[in-house]
Short mmCIF file of C-alpha atoms in Angstrom, two decimals:
data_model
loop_
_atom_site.label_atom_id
_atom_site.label_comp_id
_atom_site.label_asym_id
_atom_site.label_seq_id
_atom_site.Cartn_x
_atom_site.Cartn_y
_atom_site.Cartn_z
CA UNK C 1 212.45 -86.43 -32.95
CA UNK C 2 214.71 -85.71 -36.03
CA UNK C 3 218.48 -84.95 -35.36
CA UNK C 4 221.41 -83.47 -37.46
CA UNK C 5 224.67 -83.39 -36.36
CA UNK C 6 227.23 -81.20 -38.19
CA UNK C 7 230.64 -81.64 -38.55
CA UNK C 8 232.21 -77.93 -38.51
CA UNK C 9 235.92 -76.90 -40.03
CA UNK C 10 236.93 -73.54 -39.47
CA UNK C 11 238.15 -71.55 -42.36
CA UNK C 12 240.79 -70.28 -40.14
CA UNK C 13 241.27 -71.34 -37.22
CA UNK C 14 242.69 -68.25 -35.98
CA UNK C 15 238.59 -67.11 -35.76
CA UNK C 16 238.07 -69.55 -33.26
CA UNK C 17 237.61 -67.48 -30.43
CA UNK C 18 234.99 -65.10 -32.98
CA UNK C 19 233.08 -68.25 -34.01
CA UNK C 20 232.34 -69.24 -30.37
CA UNK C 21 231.17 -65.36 -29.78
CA UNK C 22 229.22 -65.59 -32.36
CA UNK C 23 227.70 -68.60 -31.42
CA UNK C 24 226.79 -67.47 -27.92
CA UNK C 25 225.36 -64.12 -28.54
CA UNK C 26 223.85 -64.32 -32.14
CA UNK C 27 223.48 -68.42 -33.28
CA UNK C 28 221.56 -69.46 -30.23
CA UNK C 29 219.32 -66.59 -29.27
CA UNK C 30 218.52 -66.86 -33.23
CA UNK C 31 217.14 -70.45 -32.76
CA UNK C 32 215.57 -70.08 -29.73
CA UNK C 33 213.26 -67.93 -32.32
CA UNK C 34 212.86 -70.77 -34.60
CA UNK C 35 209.62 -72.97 -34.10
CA UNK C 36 211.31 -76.31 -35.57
CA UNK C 37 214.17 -76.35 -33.28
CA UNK C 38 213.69 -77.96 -30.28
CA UNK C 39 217.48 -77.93 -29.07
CA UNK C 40 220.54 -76.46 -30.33
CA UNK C 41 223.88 -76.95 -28.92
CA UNK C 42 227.37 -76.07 -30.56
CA UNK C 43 230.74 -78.42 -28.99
CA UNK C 44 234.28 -77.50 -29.50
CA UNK C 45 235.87 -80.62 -30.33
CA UNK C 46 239.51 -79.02 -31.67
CA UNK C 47 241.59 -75.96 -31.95
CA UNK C 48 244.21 -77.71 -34.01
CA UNK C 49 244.70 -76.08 -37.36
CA UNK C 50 245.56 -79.46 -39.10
CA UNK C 51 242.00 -80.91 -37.61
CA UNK C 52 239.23 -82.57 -39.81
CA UNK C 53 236.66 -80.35 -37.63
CA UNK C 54 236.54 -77.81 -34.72
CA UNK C 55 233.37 -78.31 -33.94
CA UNK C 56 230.02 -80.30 -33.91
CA UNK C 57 226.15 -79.00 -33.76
CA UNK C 58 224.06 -80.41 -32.55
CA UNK C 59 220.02 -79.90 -33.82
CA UNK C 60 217.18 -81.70 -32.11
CA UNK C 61 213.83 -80.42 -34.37
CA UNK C 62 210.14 -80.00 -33.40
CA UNK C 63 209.23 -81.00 -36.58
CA UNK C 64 211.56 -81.24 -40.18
CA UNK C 65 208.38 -79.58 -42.44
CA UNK C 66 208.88 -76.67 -39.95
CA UNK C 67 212.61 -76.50 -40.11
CA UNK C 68 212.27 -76.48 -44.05
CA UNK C 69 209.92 -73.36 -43.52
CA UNK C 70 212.21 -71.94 -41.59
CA UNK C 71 215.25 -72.41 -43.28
CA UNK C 72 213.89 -69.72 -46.50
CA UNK C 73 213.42 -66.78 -43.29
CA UNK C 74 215.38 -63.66 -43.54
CA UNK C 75 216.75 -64.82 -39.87
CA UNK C 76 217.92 -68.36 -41.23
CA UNK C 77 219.60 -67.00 -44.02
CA UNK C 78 221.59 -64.59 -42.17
CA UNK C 79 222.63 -66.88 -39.95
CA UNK C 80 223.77 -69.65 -43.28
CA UNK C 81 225.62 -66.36 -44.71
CA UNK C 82 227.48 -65.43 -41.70
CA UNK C 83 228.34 -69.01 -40.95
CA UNK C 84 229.50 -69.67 -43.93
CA UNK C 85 231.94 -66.47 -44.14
CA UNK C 86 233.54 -68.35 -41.02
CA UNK C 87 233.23 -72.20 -41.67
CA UNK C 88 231.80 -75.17 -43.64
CA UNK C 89 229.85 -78.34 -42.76
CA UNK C 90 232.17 -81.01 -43.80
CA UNK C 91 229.41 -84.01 -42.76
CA UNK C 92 226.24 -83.96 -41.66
CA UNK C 93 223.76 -87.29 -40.28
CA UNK C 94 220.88 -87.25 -39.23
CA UNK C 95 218.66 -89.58 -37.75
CA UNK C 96 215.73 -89.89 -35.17
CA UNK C 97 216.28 -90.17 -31.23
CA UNK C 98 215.38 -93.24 -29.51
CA UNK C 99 212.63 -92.68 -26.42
CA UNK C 100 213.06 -89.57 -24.80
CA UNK C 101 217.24 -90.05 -23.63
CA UNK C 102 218.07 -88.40 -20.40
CA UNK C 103 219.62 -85.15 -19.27
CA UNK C 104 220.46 -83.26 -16.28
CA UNK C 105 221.70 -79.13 -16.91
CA UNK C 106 223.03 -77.74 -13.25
#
């Protein structure tokens, strides 16, 4: 399974509290739509204003020929446009899992 990990710098990091909204009500119901994406979650990692990044995304796909597909959707680019009004990606990696990992959600 394909991952990408974004690094994410707030263009102002008084929009923090916006960005996270925005994540919970509109970024992840959004992918839950979106056959290629298997997992999506979003960490907080800063709220300094001097920080490299604020946050990291994480994106486990289904398959990357579907993500490509639906990266040119009407839903996909609305997301890109309003995400990039409030941020940028200032590294991304990517790389495959190894075996299935573990995880317990209570």
């Amino acid at each position: 399974m394909k991952t990408i990990v974004h690094k994410i710098r707030l263009k102002d990091v008084s929009q923090r509290l916006a960005f996270r909204d925005w994540v919970e009500t509109t970024d992840y119901r959004a992918c839950e739509s979106l056959d290629s994406v298997a997992a999506f979650d979003v960490v907080e990692v800063s709220d300094a204003a001097d920080a490299p990044f604020h946050f990291i995304e994480i994106i486990r796909l289904s398959s990357v020929e579907a993500f490509n597909v639906d990266m040119q959707t009407p839903l996909f680019q609305s997301l890109v446009s309003r995400f990039s009004e409030m941020a940028d990606v200032v590294e991304e990696i990517e790389g495959e899992r190894i075996g299935l990992g573990y995880a317990i959600f209570k």
